[in-house]
Amino acid sequence: MSEPQGPIVYSDRRAVSETESRRANGPDWDRYADEYQATHGPFLGDIGFIWGPEGVTEESLRVLGDLAGRQVLELGSGAGQCARWVRHQGGTSYGLDLSHRQLQHSLRLDDATGVAVPSVRATATAIPFADDSFDVVFCSFGALQFVADIEVAVADVVRVLRPGGRFAFSITHPTRWMFPDDPTAEGLTASQSYWDRTPYVEIDVTTGTASYAEHHRTLGDWVGLLSAAGFRLTDLIEPEWPADNDRIWGGWSRARGELTPGTAIFGADLLATAQR
Ligand SMILES: C[S@@+](CC[C@H](N)C(=O)[O-])C[C@H]1O[C@@H](n2cnc3c(N)ncnc32)[C@H](O)[C@@H]1O
């Protein structure tokens, strides 16, 4: 079988709407899913919950709290490894992802492990579940940094969470935005402004349309977003690079990870007073 051919692209920084982001990132993840799962699947574990390339586990951090008996939703669930681990902890978890191919990998792992994660193809900005459906919503490097309308996504999390519910997510550490996506020492020289929120976009040279989009918010932006939506921030974890991890994952490596954080993990509780 031949490899799926992606478009020829150039990278740029420019405004990109929610619709454009979704139209770009869904097909991009469809094209990339097989390689992503072949490269990172063994590190993720078929039933495994890591919060990012450092390999720090939910088992060690317990950001989500006790999961037994909880209704749990994973946004940007990919092949559902994290949500499957939640089921092992006694939670009833569901997946949501934009990419059809990622969800086919989730079905493959459902069969291989015997632990099925019912999943839906949807976007984090229009979560197709009823109000007050979940005790916990989480996202491990999933949808949030691919979404332009982040206020819409966070408002939808508020809607599907029960009062007192837990929201936790990991993202590329915002300070990484200053550096090139290069895992070597060369990637440690800041070359762009931390405060420049202009999205990173890859443009198809043939059509001029976006074929990939990533959105940046500062640490302060995230704190403001959570607080405005009615959350009480309880955790902001910046994992250190572990002594036993010599893996390179994109721009993440020991060379950079020993000097500067690569991942930020937020944990927050929905206040009973939140506007819904
Ligand atoms: C880096 S992968 C992470 C997947 C999984 N959490 C893991 O740890 O392997 C990002 C995932 O977010 C999904 N995604 C991107 N934009 C999304 C959106 N707007 N709504 C839902 N999922 C989205 C992608 O399809 C992809 O599966």
Short mmCIF file of C-alpha atoms and ligand atoms in Angstrom, two decimals:
data_model
loop_
_atom_site.label_atom_id
_atom_site.label_comp_id
_atom_site.label_asym_id
_atom_site.label_seq_id
_atom_site.Cartn_x
_atom_site.Cartn_y
_atom_site.Cartn_z
CA MET A 1 0.00 0.00 0.00
CA SER A 2 1.41 3.43 -0.86
CA GLU A 3 1.95 6.08 1.84
CA PRO A 4 -0.75 8.80 1.95
CA GLN A 5 0.70 11.85 0.21
CA GLY A 6 0.31 15.14 2.04
CA PRO A 7 0.20 18.51 0.29
CA ILE A 8 3.38 20.50 -0.33
CA VAL A 9 3.30 23.25 2.27
CA TYR A 10 5.15 26.25 3.60
CA SER A 11 4.90 27.49 7.17
CA ASP A 12 3.66 30.93 8.13
CA ARG A 13 2.25 32.89 11.04
CA ARG A 14 -1.17 34.31 10.26
CA ALA A 15 -4.70 34.57 11.60
CA VAL A 16 -6.73 31.43 11.03
CA SER A 17 -10.41 30.97 11.90
CA GLU A 18 -12.00 28.11 13.79
CA THR A 19 -13.51 26.69 10.58
CA GLU A 20 -10.19 26.89 8.74
CA SER A 21 -8.37 25.31 11.70
CA ARG A 22 -10.80 22.41 11.77
CA ARG A 23 -10.74 21.90 7.99
CA ALA A 24 -6.95 21.82 8.15
CA ASN A 25 -6.35 19.76 11.27
CA GLY A 26 -8.91 16.96 10.71
CA PRO A 27 -7.36 15.83 7.40
CA ASP A 28 -3.85 16.53 8.71
CA TRP A 29 -4.41 14.15 11.63
CA ASP A 30 -5.99 11.60 9.26
CA ARG A 31 -2.80 11.63 7.18
CA TYR A 32 -0.47 11.57 10.20
CA ALA A 33 -2.35 9.07 12.41
CA ASP A 34 -0.65 5.87 11.20
CA GLU A 35 2.84 7.35 11.65
CA TYR A 36 1.89 8.90 15.02
CA GLN A 37 0.60 5.61 16.40
CA ALA A 38 3.52 3.57 14.97
CA THR A 39 6.08 6.01 16.41
CA HIS A 40 4.53 6.90 19.77
CA GLY A 41 2.05 4.07 20.43
CA PRO A 42 4.53 1.87 22.36
CA PHE A 43 5.51 4.85 24.56
CA LEU A 44 1.87 5.80 25.15
CA GLY A 45 0.88 2.21 26.01
CA ASP A 46 -2.39 0.73 24.72
CA ILE A 47 -3.86 1.24 28.19
CA GLY A 48 -1.69 4.06 29.47
CA PHE A 49 -1.99 7.66 30.55
CA ILE A 50 0.96 9.97 30.03
CA TRP A 51 0.54 13.75 30.09
CA GLY A 52 3.21 14.52 27.48
CA PRO A 53 6.56 13.66 25.90
CA GLU A 54 8.30 13.66 29.32
CA GLY A 55 6.31 10.47 30.02
CA VAL A 56 4.92 11.69 33.35
CA THR A 57 1.90 9.55 34.16
CA GLU A 58 -1.51 10.30 35.63
CA GLU A 59 -0.83 7.39 37.96
CA SER A 60 1.97 9.44 39.55
CA LEU A 61 0.32 12.88 39.41
CA ARG A 62 -3.37 12.12 40.09
CA VAL A 63 -4.49 15.44 38.60
CA LEU A 64 -7.91 13.97 37.77
CA GLY A 65 -8.62 12.78 41.31
CA ASP A 66 -10.37 9.53 42.12
CA LEU A 67 -11.84 8.08 38.93
CA ALA A 68 -13.85 5.14 40.27
CA GLY A 69 -17.52 5.52 39.37
CA ARG A 70 -16.90 8.81 37.51
CA GLN A 71 -18.23 9.76 34.07
CA VAL A 72 -15.22 11.00 32.13
CA LEU A 73 -14.71 12.61 28.70
CA GLU A 74 -11.38 12.88 26.86
CA LEU A 75 -11.11 15.67 24.27
CA GLY A 76 -8.74 14.96 21.39
CA SER A 77 -8.59 11.34 22.48
CA GLY A 78 -6.67 9.97 19.48
CA ALA A 79 -6.42 6.19 19.90
CA GLY A 80 -7.95 6.50 23.37
CA GLN A 81 -4.98 5.24 25.39
CA CYS A 82 -5.65 7.66 28.27
CA ALA A 83 -9.41 7.10 28.29
CA ARG A 84 -8.77 3.34 28.28
CA TRP A 85 -6.55 3.72 31.37
CA VAL A 86 -9.39 5.65 33.03
CA ARG A 87 -11.64 2.61 32.47
CA HIS A 88 -9.02 0.49 34.21
CA GLN A 89 -9.35 2.82 37.21
CA GLY A 90 -13.10 2.21 37.38
CA GLY A 91 -14.21 5.33 35.50
CA THR A 92 -16.66 5.30 32.59
CA SER A 93 -14.78 7.17 29.90
CA TYR A 94 -15.61 8.32 26.40
CA GLY A 95 -13.42 9.69 23.63
CA LEU A 96 -13.91 12.61 21.25
CA ASP A 97 -11.64 13.35 18.32
CA LEU A 98 -11.72 15.26 15.05
CA SER A 99 -9.79 12.62 13.10
CA HIS A 100 -11.52 9.60 11.58
CA ARG A 101 -8.19 7.76 11.24
CA GLN A 102 -7.22 8.36 14.87
CA LEU A 103 -10.59 6.91 15.89
CA GLN A 104 -9.97 3.86 13.69
CA HIS A 105 -6.79 3.31 15.73
CA SER A 106 -8.91 3.63 18.86
CA LEU A 107 -11.17 0.83 17.59
CA ARG A 108 -8.09 -1.26 16.82
CA LEU A 109 -6.89 -0.87 20.43
CA ASP A 110 -10.40 -1.58 21.76
CA ASP A 111 -10.19 -4.97 20.02
CA ALA A 112 -6.56 -5.63 20.97
CA THR A 113 -7.00 -4.84 24.66
CA GLY A 114 -10.61 -5.88 25.25
CA VAL A 115 -11.17 -2.47 26.89
CA ALA A 116 -13.49 -0.45 24.65
CA VAL A 117 -13.71 3.34 24.78
CA PRO A 118 -16.91 4.48 23.05
CA SER A 119 -15.82 7.47 20.98
CA VAL A 120 -17.34 10.13 18.79
CA ARG A 121 -15.97 12.05 15.84
CA ALA A 122 -16.56 15.69 16.72
CA THR A 123 -14.81 18.93 17.56
CA ALA A 124 -14.04 20.24 21.01
CA THR A 125 -15.89 23.45 20.12
CA ALA A 126 -19.23 21.59 19.75
CA ILE A 127 -19.23 18.69 22.21
CA PRO A 128 -22.12 16.39 21.30
CA PHE A 129 -23.15 15.46 24.85
CA ALA A 130 -25.97 16.74 27.06
CA ASP A 131 -25.48 19.34 29.80
CA ASP A 132 -24.12 18.01 33.13
CA SER A 133 -22.98 14.69 31.61
CA PHE A 134 -19.51 14.39 33.14
CA ASP A 135 -17.62 14.52 36.43
CA VAL A 136 -14.27 14.90 34.68
CA VAL A 137 -13.22 16.32 31.28
CA PHE A 138 -9.57 16.04 30.31
CA CYS A 139 -7.27 16.50 27.38
CA SER A 140 -3.71 15.20 27.04
CA PHE A 141 -2.07 17.26 24.29
CA GLY A 142 -5.41 16.83 22.55
CA ALA A 143 -7.74 19.32 20.96
CA LEU A 144 -7.09 22.56 22.83
CA GLN A 145 -4.02 23.88 21.07
CA PHE A 146 -5.62 23.15 17.68
CA VAL A 147 -8.72 25.22 18.44
CA ALA A 148 -9.03 28.89 17.42
CA ASP A 149 -12.23 29.59 19.40
CA ILE A 150 -10.87 28.51 22.76
CA GLU A 151 -13.53 30.44 24.74
CA VAL A 152 -16.18 28.37 22.89
CA ALA A 153 -14.41 25.11 23.72
CA VAL A 154 -13.99 26.01 27.41
CA ALA A 155 -17.64 27.15 27.62
CA ASP A 156 -18.70 23.80 26.19
CA VAL A 157 -16.58 21.98 28.79
CA VAL A 158 -18.39 24.01 31.46
CA ARG A 159 -21.75 23.02 29.94
CA VAL A 160 -21.07 19.25 29.92
CA LEU A 161 -19.42 19.22 33.37
CA ARG A 162 -21.45 18.84 36.52
CA PRO A 163 -20.98 21.58 39.16
CA GLY A 164 -17.85 20.74 41.12
CA GLY A 165 -16.54 18.78 38.12
CA ARG A 166 -12.86 18.54 37.23
CA PHE A 167 -11.16 19.88 34.09
CA ALA A 168 -7.52 19.03 33.41
CA PHE A 169 -5.41 19.35 30.31
CA SER A 170 -1.84 19.33 29.07
CA ILE A 171 -0.46 21.56 26.33
CA THR A 172 2.90 22.49 24.91
CA HIS A 173 4.36 24.73 27.59
CA PRO A 174 3.60 28.30 26.43
CA THR A 175 7.24 29.38 26.82
CA ARG A 176 8.16 26.89 24.06
CA TRP A 177 6.48 29.21 21.58
CA MET A 178 9.58 31.42 21.75
CA PHE A 179 11.85 28.66 20.43
CA PRO A 180 12.17 26.84 17.10
CA ASP A 181 10.73 23.31 17.04
CA ASP A 182 14.18 21.74 17.18
CA PRO A 183 15.16 19.17 19.86
CA THR A 184 18.88 19.99 19.72
CA ALA A 185 20.78 22.74 21.54
CA GLU A 186 20.15 24.90 18.44
CA GLY A 187 16.51 24.97 19.48
CA LEU A 188 17.34 26.79 22.70
CA THR A 189 17.76 30.26 21.23
CA ALA A 190 14.60 32.31 21.57
CA SER A 191 13.60 33.65 18.17
CA GLN A 192 10.00 34.76 18.49
CA SER A 193 7.97 36.72 20.99
CA TYR A 194 6.23 34.84 23.80
CA TRP A 195 3.41 37.40 23.54
CA ASP A 196 2.79 37.00 19.82
CA ARG A 197 -0.40 34.92 19.63
CA THR A 198 -0.44 34.76 15.83
CA PRO A 199 -1.12 31.08 15.02
CA TYR A 200 1.44 28.79 13.38
CA VAL A 201 -0.01 27.69 10.06
CA GLU A 202 1.13 25.40 7.24
CA ILE A 203 -0.21 26.53 3.87
CA ASP A 204 -0.85 24.25 0.91
CA VAL A 205 1.18 25.77 -1.94
CA THR A 206 -1.36 24.60 -4.53
CA THR A 207 -4.57 25.87 -2.95
CA GLY A 208 -3.28 28.60 -0.61
CA THR A 209 -5.43 27.14 2.19
CA ALA A 210 -4.25 26.10 5.64
CA SER A 211 -3.34 22.42 5.94
CA TYR A 212 -2.32 22.58 9.63
CA ALA A 213 -2.90 25.18 12.36
CA GLU A 214 -1.72 25.51 15.93
CA HIS A 215 -2.78 28.21 18.38
CA HIS A 216 -0.75 29.79 21.14
CA ARG A 217 -1.89 31.29 24.44
CA THR A 218 0.33 32.55 27.24
CA LEU A 219 0.19 31.15 30.77
CA GLY A 220 -1.71 34.28 31.77
CA ASP A 221 -4.22 33.73 28.95
CA TRP A 222 -4.97 30.22 30.24
CA VAL A 223 -5.36 31.38 33.84
CA GLY A 224 -7.68 34.18 32.68
CA LEU A 225 -9.73 31.81 30.51
CA LEU A 226 -10.27 29.31 33.31
CA SER A 227 -11.09 31.93 35.87
CA ALA A 228 -13.53 33.78 33.55
CA ALA A 229 -15.30 30.50 32.78
CA GLY A 230 -15.91 29.81 36.49
CA PHE A 231 -13.06 27.44 37.37
CA ARG A 232 -10.82 27.49 40.42
CA LEU A 233 -7.30 26.66 39.26
CA THR A 234 -5.76 24.08 41.60
CA ASP A 235 -2.74 22.83 39.65
CA LEU A 236 -0.21 24.11 37.17
CA ILE A 237 2.38 21.37 36.81
CA GLU A 238 5.57 21.80 34.77
CA PRO A 239 7.15 18.32 34.71
CA GLU A 240 10.93 18.10 34.84
CA TRP A 241 12.68 15.91 32.29
CA PRO A 242 12.97 12.42 33.86
CA ALA A 243 16.39 10.79 34.30
CA ASP A 244 15.30 7.66 32.42
CA ASN A 245 13.83 9.28 29.28
CA ASP A 246 16.18 9.59 26.30
CA ARG A 247 13.42 9.74 23.71
CA ILE A 248 13.12 12.56 21.22
CA TRP A 249 9.54 13.54 20.40
CA GLY A 250 9.35 16.40 17.91
CA GLY A 251 10.97 19.37 19.65
CA TRP A 252 11.06 17.61 23.05
CA SER A 253 14.34 16.05 24.18
CA ARG A 254 16.67 15.75 27.14
CA ALA A 255 18.87 18.53 25.67
CA ARG A 256 16.02 21.03 25.98
CA GLY A 257 13.95 19.37 28.69
CA GLU A 258 16.73 19.62 31.28
CA LEU A 259 16.79 23.42 30.84
CA THR A 260 13.27 24.55 30.07
CA PRO A 261 9.76 23.10 30.51
CA GLY A 262 8.11 21.39 27.53
CA THR A 263 4.68 20.66 28.97
CA ALA A 264 2.18 22.52 31.15
CA ILE A 265 -0.57 20.58 32.92
CA PHE A 266 -3.53 22.52 34.30
CA GLY A 267 -6.07 21.18 36.78
CA ALA A 268 -9.20 23.11 37.78
CA ASP A 269 -12.50 22.61 39.60
CA LEU A 270 -15.77 24.02 38.27
CA LEU A 271 -17.27 26.30 40.89
CA ALA A 272 -20.95 25.86 41.71
CA THR A 273 -21.37 29.58 40.91
CA ALA A 274 -20.13 29.23 37.27
CA GLN A 275 -22.43 30.82 34.65
CA ARG A 276 -23.84 28.01 32.47
C1 LIG B 1 -1.22 15.13 19.80
S1 LIG B 1 -2.70 14.21 19.48
C2 LIG B 1 -3.05 13.64 21.11
C3 LIG B 1 -3.94 12.44 21.11
C4 LIG B 1 -3.96 11.69 22.43
N1 LIG B 1 -4.45 12.49 23.52
C5 LIG B 1 -2.57 11.17 22.73
O1 LIG B 1 -2.03 11.47 23.80
O2 LIG B 1 -2.03 10.44 21.87
C6 LIG B 1 -3.91 15.50 19.22
C7 LIG B 1 -5.30 14.98 18.89
O3 LIG B 1 -6.23 16.08 18.90
C8 LIG B 1 -7.15 15.89 17.84
N2 LIG B 1 -7.80 17.18 17.50
C9 LIG B 1 -7.25 18.22 16.83
N3 LIG B 1 -8.15 19.23 16.74
C10 LIG B 1 -9.27 18.82 17.38
C11 LIG B 1 -10.55 19.41 17.62
N4 LIG B 1 -10.85 20.63 17.18
N5 LIG B 1 -11.48 18.70 18.32
C12 LIG B 1 -11.19 17.43 18.74
N6 LIG B 1 -10.00 16.81 18.53
C13 LIG B 1 -9.04 17.50 17.85
C14 LIG B 1 -6.32 15.28 16.72
O4 LIG B 1 -7.12 14.64 15.76
C15 LIG B 1 -5.40 14.35 17.50
O5 LIG B 1 -5.95 13.05 17.60
#
